[in-house]
Tab-separated table of C-alpha atoms in Angstrom:
chain	number	residue	atom	x	y	z
A	1	UNK	CA	-5.600	5.694	28.433
A	2	UNK	CA	-7.867	2.789	27.254
A	3	UNK	CA	-6.233	2.900	23.796
A	4	UNK	CA	-2.700	2.849	25.356
A	5	UNK	CA	-3.522	-0.196	27.439
A	6	UNK	CA	-5.054	-1.958	24.464
A	7	UNK	CA	-1.874	-1.234	22.365
A	8	UNK	CA	0.447	-2.458	25.124
A	9	UNK	CA	-1.607	-5.685	25.425
A	10	UNK	CA	-1.280	-6.290	21.683
A	11	UNK	CA	2.488	-5.796	21.797
A	12	UNK	CA	2.834	-8.322	24.700
A	13	UNK	CA	0.647	-10.723	22.880
A	14	UNK	CA	2.916	-10.458	19.737
A	15	UNK	CA	5.981	-11.013	21.839
A	16	UNK	CA	4.507	-14.183	23.333
A	17	UNK	CA	3.723	-15.715	19.902
A	18	UNK	CA	5.897	-18.823	19.479
A	19	UNK	CA	7.981	-19.233	16.372
A	20	UNK	CA	7.420	-22.457	14.445
A	21	UNK	CA	10.310	-24.862	14.069
A	22	UNK	CA	10.135	-24.487	10.216
A	23	UNK	CA	11.268	-20.836	10.444
A	24	UNK	CA	14.848	-21.835	11.494
A	25	UNK	CA	15.705	-22.679	7.947
A	26	UNK	CA	15.023	-19.090	6.710
A	27	UNK	CA	17.288	-16.098	7.184
A	28	UNK	CA	17.073	-13.972	10.283
A	29	UNK	CA	16.713	-10.196	9.596
A	30	UNK	CA	16.749	-9.146	13.238
A	31	UNK	CA	20.306	-7.635	13.042
A	32	UNK	CA	19.586	-5.949	9.742
A	33	UNK	CA	16.501	-4.091	10.863
A	34	UNK	CA	17.775	-3.390	14.450
A	35	UNK	CA	18.711	0.250	15.237
A	36	UNK	CA	19.504	1.942	18.525
A	37	UNK	CA	19.505	5.528	17.203
A	38	UNK	CA	16.034	7.102	17.354
A	39	UNK	CA	14.203	8.698	14.435
A	40	UNK	CA	12.998	12.244	14.341
A	41	UNK	CA	9.508	11.417	13.042
A	42	UNK	CA	7.318	8.429	12.199
A	43	UNK	CA	7.617	9.049	8.421
A	44	UNK	CA	11.453	8.894	8.799
A	45	UNK	CA	11.253	5.634	10.578
A	46	UNK	CA	8.918	4.021	8.128
A	47	UNK	CA	10.900	5.191	5.093
A	48	UNK	CA	14.072	3.773	6.673
A	49	UNK	CA	12.432	0.354	7.188
A	50	UNK	CA	10.865	0.391	3.678
A	51	UNK	CA	14.181	1.202	2.041
A	52	UNK	CA	15.796	-1.798	3.760
A	53	UNK	CA	12.980	-4.151	2.850
A	54	UNK	CA	13.196	-3.142	-0.900
A	55	UNK	CA	16.973	-3.958	-0.844
A	56	UNK	CA	16.189	-7.500	0.694
A	57	UNK	CA	13.193	-8.153	-1.755
A	58	UNK	CA	10.746	-8.116	1.209
A	59	UNK	CA	7.170	-6.775	1.384
A	60	UNK	CA	6.029	-5.168	4.642
A	61	UNK	CA	2.668	-3.614	5.222
A	62	UNK	CA	1.247	-1.435	8.052
A	63	UNK	CA	-0.554	-3.889	10.364
A	64	UNK	CA	-1.660	-1.208	12.960
A	65	UNK	CA	-1.140	2.483	13.284
A	66	UNK	CA	-1.866	4.610	16.438
A	67	UNK	CA	-1.516	8.205	15.405
A	68	UNK	CA	-1.403	9.341	19.032
A	69	UNK	CA	-2.593	12.759	20.129
A	70	UNK	CA	-3.004	14.744	23.402
A	71	UNK	CA	-1.585	12.651	26.161
A	72	UNK	CA	-1.071	9.702	23.850
A	73	UNK	CA	2.056	8.481	21.985
A	74	UNK	CA	2.091	7.249	18.439
A	75	UNK	CA	2.813	3.613	17.472
A	76	UNK	CA	3.247	1.680	14.292
A	77	UNK	CA	3.313	-2.055	13.641
A	78	UNK	CA	4.864	-3.198	10.351
A	79	UNK	CA	4.276	-6.817	9.525
A	80	UNK	CA	4.882	-9.184	6.624
A	81	UNK	CA	2.240	-9.127	3.923
A	82	UNK	CA	1.675	-12.887	4.676
A	83	UNK	CA	0.972	-12.447	8.318
A	84	UNK	CA	-2.233	-13.733	9.983
A	85	UNK	CA	-4.558	-16.142	8.427
A	86	UNK	CA	-7.319	-16.064	5.851
A	87	UNK	CA	-10.555	-14.755	7.142
A	88	UNK	CA	-13.621	-16.257	5.345
A	89	UNK	CA	-16.134	-13.660	4.205
A	90	UNK	CA	-19.801	-14.379	4.988
A	91	UNK	CA	-22.240	-13.850	2.074
A	92	UNK	CA	-25.949	-14.246	1.580
A	93	UNK	CA	-27.639	-17.350	0.268
A	94	UNK	CA	-28.506	-15.780	-3.156
A	95	UNK	CA	-24.973	-14.383	-3.688
A	96	UNK	CA	-23.463	-17.801	-2.831
A	97	UNK	CA	-25.732	-19.537	-5.396
A	98	UNK	CA	-24.606	-16.905	-8.034
A	99	UNK	CA	-20.960	-17.489	-7.364
A	100	UNK	CA	-21.512	-21.237	-7.798
A	101	UNK	CA	-23.392	-20.519	-10.990
A	102	UNK	CA	-26.655	-21.968	-9.709
A	103	UNK	CA	-30.174	-20.547	-9.988
A	104	UNK	CA	-31.185	-19.404	-6.478
A	105	UNK	CA	-34.595	-20.455	-5.175
A	106	UNK	CA	-36.525	-19.316	-2.178
A	107	UNK	CA	-39.569	-21.009	-0.995
A	108	UNK	CA	-42.024	-19.901	1.606
A	109	UNK	CA	-40.673	-20.586	5.084
A	110	UNK	CA	-37.031	-20.742	3.970
A	111	UNK	CA	-34.561	-18.806	6.139
A	112	UNK	CA	-31.728	-16.618	4.920
A	113	UNK	CA	-28.504	-18.532	5.548
A	114	UNK	CA	-24.971	-17.073	5.581
A	115	UNK	CA	-22.447	-18.961	3.605
A	116	UNK	CA	-18.745	-18.691	3.240
A	117	UNK	CA	-17.380	-17.136	0.035
A	118	UNK	CA	-15.364	-19.807	-1.877
A	119	UNK	CA	-11.731	-18.986	-2.501
A	120	UNK	CA	-9.003	-20.688	-4.564
A	121	UNK	CA	-6.123	-19.771	-2.339
A	122	UNK	CA	-4.467	-17.171	-0.076
A	123	UNK	CA	-1.005	-15.666	0.521
A	124	UNK	CA	-1.568	-15.647	4.342
A	125	UNK	CA	0.581	-18.165	6.168
A	126	UNK	CA	0.742	-16.740	9.761
A	127	UNK	CA	4.232	-15.209	9.255
A	128	UNK	CA	5.364	-13.739	12.531
A	129	UNK	CA	7.790	-11.018	11.123
A	130	UNK	CA	6.944	-7.891	13.052
A	131	UNK	CA	8.572	-4.558	13.568
A	132	UNK	CA	7.322	-2.098	16.311
A	133	UNK	CA	7.978	1.648	16.096
A	134	UNK	CA	7.100	3.617	19.260
A	135	UNK	CA	7.102	7.299	20.167
A	136	UNK	CA	8.679	7.926	23.482
A	137	UNK	CA	8.485	10.865	25.911
A	138	UNK	CA	11.328	12.718	24.256
A	139	UNK	CA	9.164	12.934	21.091
A	140	UNK	CA	11.560	10.556	19.265
A	141	UNK	CA	10.624	7.286	17.578
A	142	UNK	CA	12.430	4.123	18.520
A	143	UNK	CA	12.383	0.837	16.501
A	144	UNK	CA	12.052	-2.616	17.990
A	145	UNK	CA	12.197	-5.900	16.064
A	146	UNK	CA	9.783	-8.268	17.818
A	147	UNK	CA	10.371	-11.094	15.331
A	148	UNK	CA	12.928	-10.881	12.497
A	149	UNK	CA	12.408	-14.288	10.805
A	150	UNK	CA	9.941	-15.293	8.128
A	151	UNK	CA	8.315	-18.743	7.896
A	152	UNK	CA	8.321	-18.741	4.089
A	153	UNK	CA	10.698	-18.177	1.130
A	154	UNK	CA	11.165	-14.509	0.173
A	155	UNK	CA	10.525	-13.340	-3.371
A	156	UNK	CA	13.448	-13.266	-5.798
A	157	UNK	CA	11.854	-10.414	-7.829
A	158	UNK	CA	9.327	-7.808	-6.835
A	159	UNK	CA	8.497	-6.572	-10.395
A	160	UNK	CA	4.775	-6.785	-10.896
A	161	UNK	CA	3.974	-7.404	-7.239
A	162	UNK	CA	0.615	-6.020	-6.276
A	163	UNK	CA	2.036	-4.046	-3.358
A	164	UNK	CA	5.719	-3.594	-4.107
A	165	UNK	CA	5.312	-1.988	-7.611
A	166	UNK	CA	3.243	0.915	-6.226
A	167	UNK	CA	4.593	4.379	-6.844
A	168	UNK	CA	5.458	6.606	-3.950
A	169	UNK	CA	4.122	10.143	-3.539
A	170	UNK	CA	7.396	11.674	-5.067
A	171	UNK	CA	7.304	9.179	-7.954
A	172	UNK	CA	3.705	10.103	-8.660
A	173	UNK	CA	4.601	13.722	-8.822
A	174	UNK	CA	7.557	13.008	-11.222
A	175	UNK	CA	5.282	10.750	-13.379
A	176	UNK	CA	2.557	13.419	-13.509
A	177	UNK	CA	4.913	16.173	-14.592
A	178	UNK	CA	6.477	14.068	-17.293
A	179	UNK	CA	3.058	12.973	-18.526
A	180	UNK	CA	2.115	16.657	-18.886
A	181	UNK	CA	5.269	17.094	-20.823
A	182	UNK	CA	4.163	14.360	-23.391
A	183	UNK	CA	6.922	11.950	-22.238
A	184	UNK	CA	6.410	8.332	-23.275
A	185	UNK	CA	5.564	5.844	-20.513
A	186	UNK	CA	8.667	3.790	-21.203
A	187	UNK	CA	10.883	6.827	-20.704
A	188	UNK	CA	9.048	7.739	-17.483
A	189	UNK	CA	9.630	4.116	-16.203
A	190	UNK	CA	13.393	4.410	-17.093
A	191	UNK	CA	13.601	7.716	-15.279
A	192	UNK	CA	12.049	6.328	-12.096
A	193	UNK	CA	14.383	3.336	-12.197
A	194	UNK	CA	17.415	5.692	-12.545
A	195	UNK	CA	16.229	7.647	-9.547
A	196	UNK	CA	15.690	4.466	-7.401
A	197	UNK	CA	17.497	1.224	-8.243
A	198	UNK	CA	15.105	-0.769	-6.079
A	199	UNK	CA	12.039	0.464	-8.045
A	200	UNK	CA	9.842	-2.508	-8.799
A	201	UNK	CA	7.190	-0.741	-10.970
A	202	UNK	CA	6.248	-2.085	-14.391
A	203	UNK	CA	5.007	-0.343	-17.524
A	204	UNK	CA	1.428	-1.180	-16.491
A	205	UNK	CA	1.945	0.737	-13.336
A	206	UNK	CA	2.863	3.833	-15.351
A	207	UNK	CA	-0.182	3.508	-17.575
A	208	UNK	CA	-2.454	3.152	-14.513
A	209	UNK	CA	-0.897	6.273	-12.990
A	210	UNK	CA	-1.459	8.178	-16.248
A	211	UNK	CA	-5.092	7.068	-16.343
A	212	UNK	CA	-5.667	8.099	-12.749
A	213	UNK	CA	-4.119	11.536	-13.403
A	214	UNK	CA	-6.406	12.066	-16.463
A	215	UNK	CA	-9.513	11.145	-14.503
A	216	UNK	CA	-8.509	13.504	-11.697
A	217	UNK	CA	-8.006	16.339	-14.205
A	218	UNK	CA	-11.253	15.549	-15.854
A	219	UNK	CA	-13.167	16.161	-12.621
A	220	UNK	CA	-15.940	13.661	-13.391
A	221	UNK	CA	-16.381	14.747	-16.983
A	222	UNK	CA	-16.759	12.230	-19.721
A	223	UNK	CA	-14.145	11.955	-22.581
A	224	UNK	CA	-16.314	14.028	-24.865
A	225	UNK	CA	-16.981	16.653	-22.161
A	226	UNK	CA	-13.328	16.788	-21.302
A	227	UNK	CA	-12.490	17.333	-25.035
A	228	UNK	CA	-14.975	20.110	-25.343
A	229	UNK	CA	-13.584	21.658	-22.111
A	230	UNK	CA	-10.058	21.669	-23.469
A	231	UNK	CA	-11.221	23.056	-26.778
A	232	UNK	CA	-12.881	25.961	-24.950
A	233	UNK	CA	-9.706	26.706	-23.066
A	234	UNK	CA	-7.727	26.696	-26.255
A	235	UNK	CA	-10.295	29.019	-27.910
A	236	UNK	CA	-10.178	31.436	-24.985
A	237	UNK	CA	-6.389	31.518	-24.984
A	238	UNK	CA	-6.278	32.109	-28.632
A	239	UNK	CA	-8.822	34.941	-28.361
A	240	UNK	CA	-6.766	36.600	-25.634
A	241	UNK	CA	-3.605	36.371	-27.729
A	242	UNK	CA	-5.443	38.077	-30.645
A	243	UNK	CA	-6.563	40.855	-28.389
A	244	UNK	CA	-3.051	41.372	-27.108
A	245	UNK	CA	-1.646	41.520	-30.663
A	246	UNK	CA	-4.279	44.067	-31.726
A	247	UNK	CA	-3.435	46.277	-28.672
A	248	UNK	CA	0.194	46.234	-29.661
């Protein structure tokens, strides 16, 4: 019950957030993301929102997620990637001096001081765009747009974006199967784009996915150990084939 009350308080706080006057010049997406029909599952609701945001060249992230449980209902808050403000990270005195390319010194009697990590910029601009997905008593998920307007210009292209160019689970499976079939990365990327016209992945994304798959298959072995492991498998397979031929 405490978690439910805390979540409801967060929702009421988000509803009370005032929109700045500068947001009126940007497009309002409330009618686009509004929907009265419920969803059968949380995954279905999130996928529906993510498909719409890809078509509109938007980037939405999961701000909060309440999985629910016995006697509790699940909730999801999807917000713009530029929501909230930058939170300065506290670091120690010696690490701060290292970042500033200075030689740290510590004299007797000196105290350890916390300093703020220097930063060159941030994408956070307190964007209030927020979508709330809630599970009701009928085990269906309902979508509510708390704020459908951004306070910044939206991206014209999502290719190469740090979040938007990520591969989905199904795309990772397809890329992994094609990699095992010795398909070139460019052909893998073209196949994924044919499957989804809103795919924003780049060739670098495919190379990274291939590298992650190789590391997972290696199971912690080095490149030389993995090579010897594959050679042993080939030798065993060849030996079994010879035995089968001799038996025939």
